Coordinates of C-alpha atoms in Angstrom, one line a residue:
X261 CA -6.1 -63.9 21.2
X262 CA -8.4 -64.5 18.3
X263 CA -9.6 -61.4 15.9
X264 CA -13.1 -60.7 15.5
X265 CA -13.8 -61.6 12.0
X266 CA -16.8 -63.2 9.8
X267 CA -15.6 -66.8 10.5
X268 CA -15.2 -66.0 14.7
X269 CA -18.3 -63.6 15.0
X270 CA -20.5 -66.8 16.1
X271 CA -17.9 -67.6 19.3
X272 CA -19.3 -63.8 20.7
X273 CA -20.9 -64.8 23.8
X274 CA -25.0 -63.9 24.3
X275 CA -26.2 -60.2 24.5
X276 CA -23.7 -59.1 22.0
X277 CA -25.5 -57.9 19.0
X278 CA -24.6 -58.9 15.6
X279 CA -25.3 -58.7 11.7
X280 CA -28.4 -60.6 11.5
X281 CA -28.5 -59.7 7.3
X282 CA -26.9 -61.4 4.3
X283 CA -23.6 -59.6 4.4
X284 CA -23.0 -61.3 1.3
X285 CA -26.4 -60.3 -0.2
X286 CA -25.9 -56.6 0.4
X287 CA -24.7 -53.9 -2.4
X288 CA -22.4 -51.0 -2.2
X289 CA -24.4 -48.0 -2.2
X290 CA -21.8 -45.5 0.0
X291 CA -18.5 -44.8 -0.5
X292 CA -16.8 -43.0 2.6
X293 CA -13.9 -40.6 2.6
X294 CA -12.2 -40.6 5.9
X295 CA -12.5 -43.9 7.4
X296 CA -12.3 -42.8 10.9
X297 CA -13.8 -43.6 14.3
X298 CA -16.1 -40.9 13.7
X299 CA -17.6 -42.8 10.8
X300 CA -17.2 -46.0 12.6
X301 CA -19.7 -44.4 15.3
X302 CA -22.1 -42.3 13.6
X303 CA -23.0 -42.9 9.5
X304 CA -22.0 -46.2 9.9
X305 CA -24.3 -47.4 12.7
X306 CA -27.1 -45.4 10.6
X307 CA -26.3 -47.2 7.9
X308 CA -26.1 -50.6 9.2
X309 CA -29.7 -50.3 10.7
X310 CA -30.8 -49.3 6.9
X311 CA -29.4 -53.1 6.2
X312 CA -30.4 -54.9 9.5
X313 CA -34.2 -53.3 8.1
X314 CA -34.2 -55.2 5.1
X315 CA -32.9 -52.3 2.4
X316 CA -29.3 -54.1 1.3
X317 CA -28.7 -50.9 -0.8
X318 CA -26.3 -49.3 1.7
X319 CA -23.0 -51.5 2.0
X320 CA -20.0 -49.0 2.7
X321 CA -16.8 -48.6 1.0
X322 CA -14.5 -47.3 2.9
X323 CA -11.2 -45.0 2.2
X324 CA -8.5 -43.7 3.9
X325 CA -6.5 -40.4 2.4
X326 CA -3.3 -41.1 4.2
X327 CA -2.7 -44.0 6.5
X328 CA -3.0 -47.3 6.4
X329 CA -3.8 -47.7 10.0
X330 CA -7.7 -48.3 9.6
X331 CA -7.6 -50.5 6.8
X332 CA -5.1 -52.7 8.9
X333 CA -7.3 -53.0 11.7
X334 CA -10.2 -53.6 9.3
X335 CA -9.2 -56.0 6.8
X336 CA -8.3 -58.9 8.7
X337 CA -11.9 -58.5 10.6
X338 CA -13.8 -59.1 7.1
X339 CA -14.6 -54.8 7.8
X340 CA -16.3 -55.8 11.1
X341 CA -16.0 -54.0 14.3
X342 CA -17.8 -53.8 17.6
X343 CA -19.5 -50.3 18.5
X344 CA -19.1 -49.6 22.4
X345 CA -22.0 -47.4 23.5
X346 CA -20.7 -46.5 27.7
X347 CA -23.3 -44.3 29.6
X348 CA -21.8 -44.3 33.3
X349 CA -21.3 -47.6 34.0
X350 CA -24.0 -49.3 31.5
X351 CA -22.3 -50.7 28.4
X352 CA -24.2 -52.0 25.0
X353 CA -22.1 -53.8 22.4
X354 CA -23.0 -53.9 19.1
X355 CA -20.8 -55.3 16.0
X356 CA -21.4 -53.4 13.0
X357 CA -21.4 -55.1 9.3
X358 CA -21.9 -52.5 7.1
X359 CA -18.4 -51.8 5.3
X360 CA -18.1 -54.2 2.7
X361 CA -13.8 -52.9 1.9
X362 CA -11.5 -50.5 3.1
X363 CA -9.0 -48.9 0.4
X364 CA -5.9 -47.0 1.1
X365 CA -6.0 -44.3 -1.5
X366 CA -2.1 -43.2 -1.5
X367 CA -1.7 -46.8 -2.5
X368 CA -4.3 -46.7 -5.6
X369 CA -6.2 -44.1 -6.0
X370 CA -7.6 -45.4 -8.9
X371 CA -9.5 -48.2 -7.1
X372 CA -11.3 -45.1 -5.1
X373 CA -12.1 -43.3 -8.5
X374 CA -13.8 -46.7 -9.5
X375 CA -15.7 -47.2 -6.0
X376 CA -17.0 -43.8 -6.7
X377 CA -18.2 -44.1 -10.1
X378 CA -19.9 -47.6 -9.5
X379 CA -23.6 -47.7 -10.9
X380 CA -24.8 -48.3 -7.7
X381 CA -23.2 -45.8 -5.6
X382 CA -25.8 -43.3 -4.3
X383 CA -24.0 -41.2 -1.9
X384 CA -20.5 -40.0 -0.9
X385 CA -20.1 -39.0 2.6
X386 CA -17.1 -37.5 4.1
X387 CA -15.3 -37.1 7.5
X388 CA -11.4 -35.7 7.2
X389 CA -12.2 -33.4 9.4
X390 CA -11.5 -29.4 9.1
X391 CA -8.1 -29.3 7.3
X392 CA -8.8 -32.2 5.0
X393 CA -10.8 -29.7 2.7
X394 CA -8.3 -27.9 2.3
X395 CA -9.6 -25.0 2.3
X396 CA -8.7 -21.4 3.7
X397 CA -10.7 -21.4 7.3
X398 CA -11.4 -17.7 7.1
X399 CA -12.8 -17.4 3.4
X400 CA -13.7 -21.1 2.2
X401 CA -11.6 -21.0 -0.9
X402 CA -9.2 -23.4 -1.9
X403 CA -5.6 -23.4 -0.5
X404 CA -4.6 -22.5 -4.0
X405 CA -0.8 -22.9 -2.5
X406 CA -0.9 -26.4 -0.9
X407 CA 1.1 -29.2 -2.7
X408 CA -2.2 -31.6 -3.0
X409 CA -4.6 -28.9 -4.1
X410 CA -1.9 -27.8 -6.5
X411 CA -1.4 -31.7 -8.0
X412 CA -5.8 -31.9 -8.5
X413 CA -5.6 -28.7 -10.1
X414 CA -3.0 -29.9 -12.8
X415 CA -4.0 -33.6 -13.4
X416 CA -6.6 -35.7 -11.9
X417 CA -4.9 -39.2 -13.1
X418 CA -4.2 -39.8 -9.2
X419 CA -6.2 -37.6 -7.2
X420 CA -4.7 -36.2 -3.6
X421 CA -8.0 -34.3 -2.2
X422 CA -11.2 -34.9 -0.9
X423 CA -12.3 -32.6 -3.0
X424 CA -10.2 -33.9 -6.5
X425 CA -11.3 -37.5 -5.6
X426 CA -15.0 -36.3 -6.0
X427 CA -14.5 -34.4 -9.2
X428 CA -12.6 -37.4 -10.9
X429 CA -15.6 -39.9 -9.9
X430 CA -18.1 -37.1 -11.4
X431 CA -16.3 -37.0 -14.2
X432 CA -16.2 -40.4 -15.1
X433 CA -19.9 -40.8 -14.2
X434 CA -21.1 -38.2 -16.5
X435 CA -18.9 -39.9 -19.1
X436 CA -20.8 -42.7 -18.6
X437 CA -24.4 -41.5 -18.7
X438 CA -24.9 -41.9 -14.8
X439 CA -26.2 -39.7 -12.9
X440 CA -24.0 -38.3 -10.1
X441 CA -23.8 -39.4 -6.5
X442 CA -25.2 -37.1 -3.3
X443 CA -22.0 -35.5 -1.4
X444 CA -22.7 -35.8 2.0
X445 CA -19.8 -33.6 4.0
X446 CA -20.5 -34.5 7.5
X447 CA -17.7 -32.3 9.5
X448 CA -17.7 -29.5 11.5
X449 CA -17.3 -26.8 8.7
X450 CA -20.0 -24.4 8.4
X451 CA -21.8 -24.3 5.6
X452 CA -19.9 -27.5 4.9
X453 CA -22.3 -29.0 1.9
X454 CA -21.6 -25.4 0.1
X455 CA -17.8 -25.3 0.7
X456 CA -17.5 -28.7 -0.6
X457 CA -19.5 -27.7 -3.7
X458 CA -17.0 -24.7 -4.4
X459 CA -13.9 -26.8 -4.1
X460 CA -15.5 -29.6 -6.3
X461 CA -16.9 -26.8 -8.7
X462 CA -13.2 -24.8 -8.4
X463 CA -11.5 -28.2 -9.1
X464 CA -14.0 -29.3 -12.3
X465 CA -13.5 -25.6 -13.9
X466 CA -9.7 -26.2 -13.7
X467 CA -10.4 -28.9 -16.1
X468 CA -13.4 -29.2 -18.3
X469 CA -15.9 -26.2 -18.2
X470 CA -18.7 -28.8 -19.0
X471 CA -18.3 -30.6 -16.2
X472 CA -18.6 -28.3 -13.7
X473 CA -21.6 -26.7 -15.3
X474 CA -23.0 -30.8 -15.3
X475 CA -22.2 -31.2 -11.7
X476 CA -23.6 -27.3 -10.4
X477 CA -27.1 -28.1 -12.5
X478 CA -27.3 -32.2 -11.4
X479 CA -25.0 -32.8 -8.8
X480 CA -26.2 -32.0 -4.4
X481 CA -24.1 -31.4 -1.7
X482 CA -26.0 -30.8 1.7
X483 CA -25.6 -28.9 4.4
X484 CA -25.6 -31.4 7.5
X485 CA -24.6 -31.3 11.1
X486 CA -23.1 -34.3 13.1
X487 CA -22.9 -34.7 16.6
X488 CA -21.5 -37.7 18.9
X489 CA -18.8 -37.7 21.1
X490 CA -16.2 -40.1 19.8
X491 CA -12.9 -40.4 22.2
X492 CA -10.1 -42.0 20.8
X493 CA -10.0 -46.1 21.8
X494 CA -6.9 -46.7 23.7
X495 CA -5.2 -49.9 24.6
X496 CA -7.1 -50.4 27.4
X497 CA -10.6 -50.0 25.6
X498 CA -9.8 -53.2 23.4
X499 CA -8.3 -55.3 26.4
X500 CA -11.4 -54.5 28.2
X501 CA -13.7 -55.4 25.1
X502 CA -12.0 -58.9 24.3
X503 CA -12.4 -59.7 28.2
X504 CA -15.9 -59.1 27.8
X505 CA -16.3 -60.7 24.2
X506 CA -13.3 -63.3 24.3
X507 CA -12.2 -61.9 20.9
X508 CA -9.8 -59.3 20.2
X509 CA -11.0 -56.3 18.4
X510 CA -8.5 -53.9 16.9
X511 CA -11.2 -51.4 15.3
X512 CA -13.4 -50.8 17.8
X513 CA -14.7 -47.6 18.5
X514 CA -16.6 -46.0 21.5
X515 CA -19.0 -43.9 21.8
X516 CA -21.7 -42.0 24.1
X517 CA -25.6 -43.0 23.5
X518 CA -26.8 -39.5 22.0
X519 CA -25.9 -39.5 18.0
X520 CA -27.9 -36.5 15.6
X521 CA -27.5 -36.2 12.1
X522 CA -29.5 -33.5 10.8
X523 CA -29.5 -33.3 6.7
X524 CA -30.6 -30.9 4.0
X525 CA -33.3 -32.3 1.8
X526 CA -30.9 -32.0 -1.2
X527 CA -30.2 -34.8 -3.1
X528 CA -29.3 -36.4 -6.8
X529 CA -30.7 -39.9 -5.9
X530 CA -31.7 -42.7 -4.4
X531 CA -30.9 -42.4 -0.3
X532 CA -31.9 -44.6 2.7
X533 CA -34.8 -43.6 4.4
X534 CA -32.9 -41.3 6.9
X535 CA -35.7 -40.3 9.0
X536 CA -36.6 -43.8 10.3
X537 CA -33.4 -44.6 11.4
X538 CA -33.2 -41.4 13.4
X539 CA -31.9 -38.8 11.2
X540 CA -34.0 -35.5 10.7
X541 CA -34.5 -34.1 7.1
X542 CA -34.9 -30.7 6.9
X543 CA -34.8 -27.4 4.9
X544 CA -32.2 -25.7 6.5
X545 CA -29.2 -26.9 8.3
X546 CA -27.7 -23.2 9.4
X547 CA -29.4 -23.2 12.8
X548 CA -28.5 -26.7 14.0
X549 CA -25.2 -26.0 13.1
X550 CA -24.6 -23.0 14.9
X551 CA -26.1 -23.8 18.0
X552 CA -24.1 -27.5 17.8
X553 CA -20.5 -25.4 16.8
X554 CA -20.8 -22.5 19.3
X555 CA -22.1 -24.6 22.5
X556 CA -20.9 -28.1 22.1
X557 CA -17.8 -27.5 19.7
X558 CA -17.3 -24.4 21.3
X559 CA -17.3 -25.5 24.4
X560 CA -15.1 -28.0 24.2
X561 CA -12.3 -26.1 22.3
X562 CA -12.4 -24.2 25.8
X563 CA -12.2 -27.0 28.0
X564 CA -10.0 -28.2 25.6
X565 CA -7.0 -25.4 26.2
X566 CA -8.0 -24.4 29.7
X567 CA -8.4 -27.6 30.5
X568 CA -4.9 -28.8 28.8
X569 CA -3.1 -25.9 30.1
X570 CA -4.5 -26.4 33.6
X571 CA -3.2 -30.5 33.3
X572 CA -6.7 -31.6 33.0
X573 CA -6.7 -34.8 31.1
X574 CA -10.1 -35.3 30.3
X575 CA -13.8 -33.6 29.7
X576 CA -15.5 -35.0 32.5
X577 CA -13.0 -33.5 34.8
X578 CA -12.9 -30.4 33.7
X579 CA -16.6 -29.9 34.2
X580 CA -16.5 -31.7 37.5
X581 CA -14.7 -28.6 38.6
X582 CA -16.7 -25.9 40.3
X583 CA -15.0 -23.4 38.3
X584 CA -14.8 -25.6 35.0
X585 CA -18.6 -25.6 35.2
X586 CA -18.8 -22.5 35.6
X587 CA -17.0 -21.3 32.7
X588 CA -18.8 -23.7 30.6
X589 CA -22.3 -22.0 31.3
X590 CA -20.4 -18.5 31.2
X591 CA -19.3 -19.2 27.4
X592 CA -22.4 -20.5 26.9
X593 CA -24.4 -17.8 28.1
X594 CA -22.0 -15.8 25.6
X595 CA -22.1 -17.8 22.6
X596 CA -26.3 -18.8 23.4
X597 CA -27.2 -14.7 22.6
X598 CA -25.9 -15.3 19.1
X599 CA -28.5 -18.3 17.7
X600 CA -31.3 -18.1 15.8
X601 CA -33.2 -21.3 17.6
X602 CA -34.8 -23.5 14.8
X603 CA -38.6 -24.7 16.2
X604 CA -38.0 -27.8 18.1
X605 CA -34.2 -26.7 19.6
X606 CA -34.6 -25.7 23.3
X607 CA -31.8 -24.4 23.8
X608 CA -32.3 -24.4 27.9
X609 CA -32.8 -28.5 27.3
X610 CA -30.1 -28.8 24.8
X611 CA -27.5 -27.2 27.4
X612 CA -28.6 -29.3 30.2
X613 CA -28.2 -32.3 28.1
X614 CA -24.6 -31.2 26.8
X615 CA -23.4 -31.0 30.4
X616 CA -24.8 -34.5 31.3
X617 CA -23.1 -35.7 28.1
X618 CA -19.6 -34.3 29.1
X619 CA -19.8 -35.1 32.1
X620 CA -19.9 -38.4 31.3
X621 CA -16.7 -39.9 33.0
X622 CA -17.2 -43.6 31.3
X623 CA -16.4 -41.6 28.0
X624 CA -12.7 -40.7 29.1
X625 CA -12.4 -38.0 26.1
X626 CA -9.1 -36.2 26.2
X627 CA -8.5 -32.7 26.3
X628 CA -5.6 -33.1 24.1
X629 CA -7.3 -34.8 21.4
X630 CA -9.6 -32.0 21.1
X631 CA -7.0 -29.5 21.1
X632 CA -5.8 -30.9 18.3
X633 CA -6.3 -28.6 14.4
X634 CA -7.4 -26.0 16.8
X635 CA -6.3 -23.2 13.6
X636 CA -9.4 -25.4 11.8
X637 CA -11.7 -25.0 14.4
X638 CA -11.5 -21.5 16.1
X639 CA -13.1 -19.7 13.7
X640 CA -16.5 -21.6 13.8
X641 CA -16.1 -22.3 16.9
X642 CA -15.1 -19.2 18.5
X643 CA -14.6 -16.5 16.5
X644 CA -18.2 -16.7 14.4
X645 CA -19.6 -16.0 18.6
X646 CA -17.3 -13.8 19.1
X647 CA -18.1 -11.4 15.9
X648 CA -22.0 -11.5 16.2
X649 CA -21.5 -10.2 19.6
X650 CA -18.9 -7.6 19.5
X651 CA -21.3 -6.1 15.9
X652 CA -24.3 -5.7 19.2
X653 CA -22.1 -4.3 20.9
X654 CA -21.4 -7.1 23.7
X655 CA -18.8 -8.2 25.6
X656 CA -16.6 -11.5 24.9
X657 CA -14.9 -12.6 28.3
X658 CA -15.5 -15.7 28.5
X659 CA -15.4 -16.8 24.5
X660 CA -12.2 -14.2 24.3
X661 CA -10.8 -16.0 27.3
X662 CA -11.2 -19.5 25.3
X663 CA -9.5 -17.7 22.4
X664 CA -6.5 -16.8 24.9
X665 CA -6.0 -20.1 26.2
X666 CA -5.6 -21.2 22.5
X667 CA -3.0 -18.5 22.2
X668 CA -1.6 -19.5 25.5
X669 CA -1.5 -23.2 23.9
X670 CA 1.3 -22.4 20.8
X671 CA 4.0 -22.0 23.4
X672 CA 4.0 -26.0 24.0
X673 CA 4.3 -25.8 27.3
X674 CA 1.0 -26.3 30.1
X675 CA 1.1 -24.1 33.7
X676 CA 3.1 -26.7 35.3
X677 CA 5.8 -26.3 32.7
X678 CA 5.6 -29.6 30.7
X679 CA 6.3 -29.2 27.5
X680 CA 3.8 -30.9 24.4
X681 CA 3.9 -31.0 21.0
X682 CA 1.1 -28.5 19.1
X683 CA -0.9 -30.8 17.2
X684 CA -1.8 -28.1 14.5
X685 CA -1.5 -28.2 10.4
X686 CA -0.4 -24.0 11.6
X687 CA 2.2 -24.9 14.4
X688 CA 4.8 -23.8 12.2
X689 CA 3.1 -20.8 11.4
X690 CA 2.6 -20.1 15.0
X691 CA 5.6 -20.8 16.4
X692 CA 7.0 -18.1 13.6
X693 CA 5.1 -15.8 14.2
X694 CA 5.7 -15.7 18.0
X695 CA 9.3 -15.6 18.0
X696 CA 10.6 -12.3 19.3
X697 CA 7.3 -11.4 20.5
X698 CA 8.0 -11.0 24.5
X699 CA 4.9 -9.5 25.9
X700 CA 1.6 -10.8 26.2
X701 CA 0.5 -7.7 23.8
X702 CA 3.0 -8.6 21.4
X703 CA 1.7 -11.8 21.1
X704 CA -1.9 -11.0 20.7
X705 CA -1.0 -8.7 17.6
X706 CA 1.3 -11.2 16.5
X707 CA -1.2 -14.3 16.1
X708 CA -3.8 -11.8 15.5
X709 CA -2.0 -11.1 12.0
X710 CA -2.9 -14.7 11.0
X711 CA -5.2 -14.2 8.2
X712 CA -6.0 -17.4 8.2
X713 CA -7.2 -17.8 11.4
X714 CA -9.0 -13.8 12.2
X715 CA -10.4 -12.2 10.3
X716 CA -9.7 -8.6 9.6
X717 CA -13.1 -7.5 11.6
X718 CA -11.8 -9.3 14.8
X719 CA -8.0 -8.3 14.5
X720 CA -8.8 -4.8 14.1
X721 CA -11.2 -4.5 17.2
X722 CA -9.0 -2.6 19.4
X723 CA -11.7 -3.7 22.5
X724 CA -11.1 -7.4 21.3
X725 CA -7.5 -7.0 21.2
X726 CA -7.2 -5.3 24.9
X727 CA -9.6 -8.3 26.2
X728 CA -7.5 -11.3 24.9
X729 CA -3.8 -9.4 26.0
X730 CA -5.3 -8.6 29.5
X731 CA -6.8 -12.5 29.4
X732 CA -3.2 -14.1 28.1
X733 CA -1.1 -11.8 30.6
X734 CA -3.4 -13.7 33.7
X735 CA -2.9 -17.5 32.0
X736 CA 0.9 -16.4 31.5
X737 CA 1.2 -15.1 35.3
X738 CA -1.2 -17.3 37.3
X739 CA -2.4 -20.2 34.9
X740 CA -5.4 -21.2 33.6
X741 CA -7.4 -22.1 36.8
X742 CA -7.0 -18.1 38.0
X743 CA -8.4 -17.0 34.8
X744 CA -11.4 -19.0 35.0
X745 CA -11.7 -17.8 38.6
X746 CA -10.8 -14.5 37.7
X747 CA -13.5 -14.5 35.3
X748 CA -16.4 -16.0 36.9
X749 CA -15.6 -13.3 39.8
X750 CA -16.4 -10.8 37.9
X751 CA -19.8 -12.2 36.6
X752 CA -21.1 -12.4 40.3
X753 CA -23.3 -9.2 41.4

């Protein structure tokens, strides 16, 4: 079948939206680290309505860390794609032209140092998700021992990192009398805009003192929070698409209608006008964050395990359940008695809408994909909850119960006995630290130990530790669909 691409896009059939600008006219003004269907979905679309409004400022370069797989769907599609909004059974399809070039940077990483230190580039933005920092999940600071950070750290001829990319840019910028560009991390990290500005700063001081005093006075990293539900696209999504469209599509992405992108007002220079094309601008990020980490993130890292372990395949079905439901509004009602609301959050209205949004079956989000990095994710996720409470002196069931299920998760193997891989940058460390350990006690001290993961305030709670054994011993004996129930029984008067 024929490839979408800027010499086919005119055989898409009515009612599918298209570039209506000068893609030819428009400049590069954003360089992307992390060319994901994330991107593809959220910035991206933003964006492309900053071009389809007349400002050609905001092209996209895009740029891949480590495969090739995105540039390969992208490149023979000029960087077009379509953008699949599904709510039930309603579909809109919109192609997006906003990224101008894809690079691979394993294959030349100096063609990303130069698309960074372009005169016209305004803004960075980055989605490589949790590990891609990295950085230690428990303190922020550089992982001082992992092979890329190591290589930055020497020599920044061919950057590895996120983090080593953006210094090597800056540096060449300031060596050129431009100013430097607006880092824009846009992943689930708390705090994110200030642990990107310490690994930057950390990486700089390695190497020229100056330059990290340049980029700390003149330099802006945000704090922002994202939020859209992105499934992976599976075969079936692009067959579907090119029956619709008549032209095959290879980088689509999919996505639900809600999208927020909520950015601190810090920046270096020039920047789209955000707020008109639905962003919201704003002094401080911390309370958007938290309440979008510990009710949507959250949540879904416990459908995610309880719902895995239980051989539920996707979000929609989880929450369909009676007793997936309920644990949902149980954790929520947990992790809800730890936020700081910021004025115009209701967090009543922002739950009801979360439900409506996973329960939306035209989505087909995986449980497995979100179980993925969980190592990354627990402690914003889960843990942060889990500590405010516990220092008020409140129980944890059903946010130590999510915990569990992730402990449950290392052994590989769901409550029917199939066996999985653990998708996790910490599966080794896991599966080390597990062996020998026989009872369910055992293996909460054992994964406990994990600096990385707990900190020492959670690992020494004796009450904590007592909750999650007594929780793993009931997934371990009567699987994950008894522990809900076993929880939610005890919530009822």
């Amino acid at each position: 079948m024929t490839r979408l691409s800027a010499t086919t896009i005119d055989l898409l059939p009515p009612g599918i939206a298209r570039p209506a600008y000068d893609r030819g006219a428009i400049a590069t003004g954003v360089v992307h680290i992390g060319i994901g269907a994330f991107h593809r979905a959220h910035q991206a679309a933003l964006f492309d309505a900053a071009l389809a409004a007349g400002d050609l400022r905001w092209g996209i370069i895009g740029a891949s860390l480590r495969s090739p797989a995105v540039h390969d769907q992208m490149a023979p599609q000029d960087g077009l794609y379509s953008l699949v909004v599904r709510d039930g059974a309603a579909e809109d399809v919109r192609v997006i032209g906003a990224i101008r070039e894809v690079l691979v940077a394993p294959r030349d990483p100096a063609a990303l140092v130069a698309a960074m230190s372009a005169p016209g580039v305004h803004i960075v933005t980055l989605t490589v998700t949790e590990k891609g920092y990295k950085l230690d999940p428990a303190t922020g600071a550089l992982l001082a021992g992992d092979d890329d950070v190591a290589a930055d750290l020497r020599d920044l001829a061919a950057p590895r990192t996120a983090p080593g990319f953006i210094v090597a840019a800056l540096a060449r910028r300031r060596a050129a009398g431009l100013a430097p560009f607006t880092a824009i991390s846009c992943d689930n990290l708390p705090h994110n805009g200030s642990r990107l500005r310490a690994a930057v700063l950390a990486i700089a001081a390695q190497h020229d003192a100056g330059l990290a005093d340049w980029i700390a006075q003149h330099g802006a990293f945000p704090e922002t929070m994202v939020d859209r539900i992105v499934p992976a696209t599976r075969d079936e999504d692009i067959a579907a698409l090119a029956a619709r469209t008549g032209l095959e599509d290879q980088a689509m992405v999919k996505t639900e209608p809600f999208s927020q992108w909520v950015i601190e007002d810090r920046f270096a220079g020039e920047r789209p006008d955000f707020e008109r094309f639905g962003a919201q601008i704003t002094r401080s990020v911390a309370p958007w964050e938290d309440a979008k980490l510990r009710l949507l993130n959250g949540a879904h890292s416990g459908i995610a395990y309880l719902g895995g372990l239980a051989g539920v395949d996707f979000v929609h079905q989880f929450v369909g359940l009676a007793e997936g439901r309920g644990f949902v509004k149980a954790l929520w009602d947990e992790a809800a008695a730890t936020l700081s609301p910021p004025p115009g959050l209701d967090i009543p209205a922002y739950r009801a809408a979360l439900m409506a949004r996973f329960a939306n079956s035209s989505l087909q989000h995986r449980t497995r994909q979100i179980a993925m990095d969980g190592s990354q994710k627990l402690p914003q996720r889960l843990l942060a909850p889990i500590a405010a409470r516990l220092d008020r002196g409140l129980p944890v069931e059903a946010l130590a119960l999510a915990v569990a299920a992730w402990m449950r998760w290392q052994d590989g193997r769901d409550d029917s006995g199939a066996i999985f891989t653990v998708d996790d940058p910490l599966a080794a460390v896991t599966a080390a630290r597990l062996a020998g350990a026989a009872s369910p006690a055992d293996r909460v001290a054992a994964l406990l130990a994990i600096e990385a993961i707990f900190p020492p305030r959670l690992a020494g709670d004796a009450g904590f530790r007592a909750t999650l054994t007594r929780h793993l011993a009931l997934l371990g004996e009567a699987g994950s669909r008894a522990a809900i129930a076993s929880l939610l029984s005890k919530e009822r008067p």
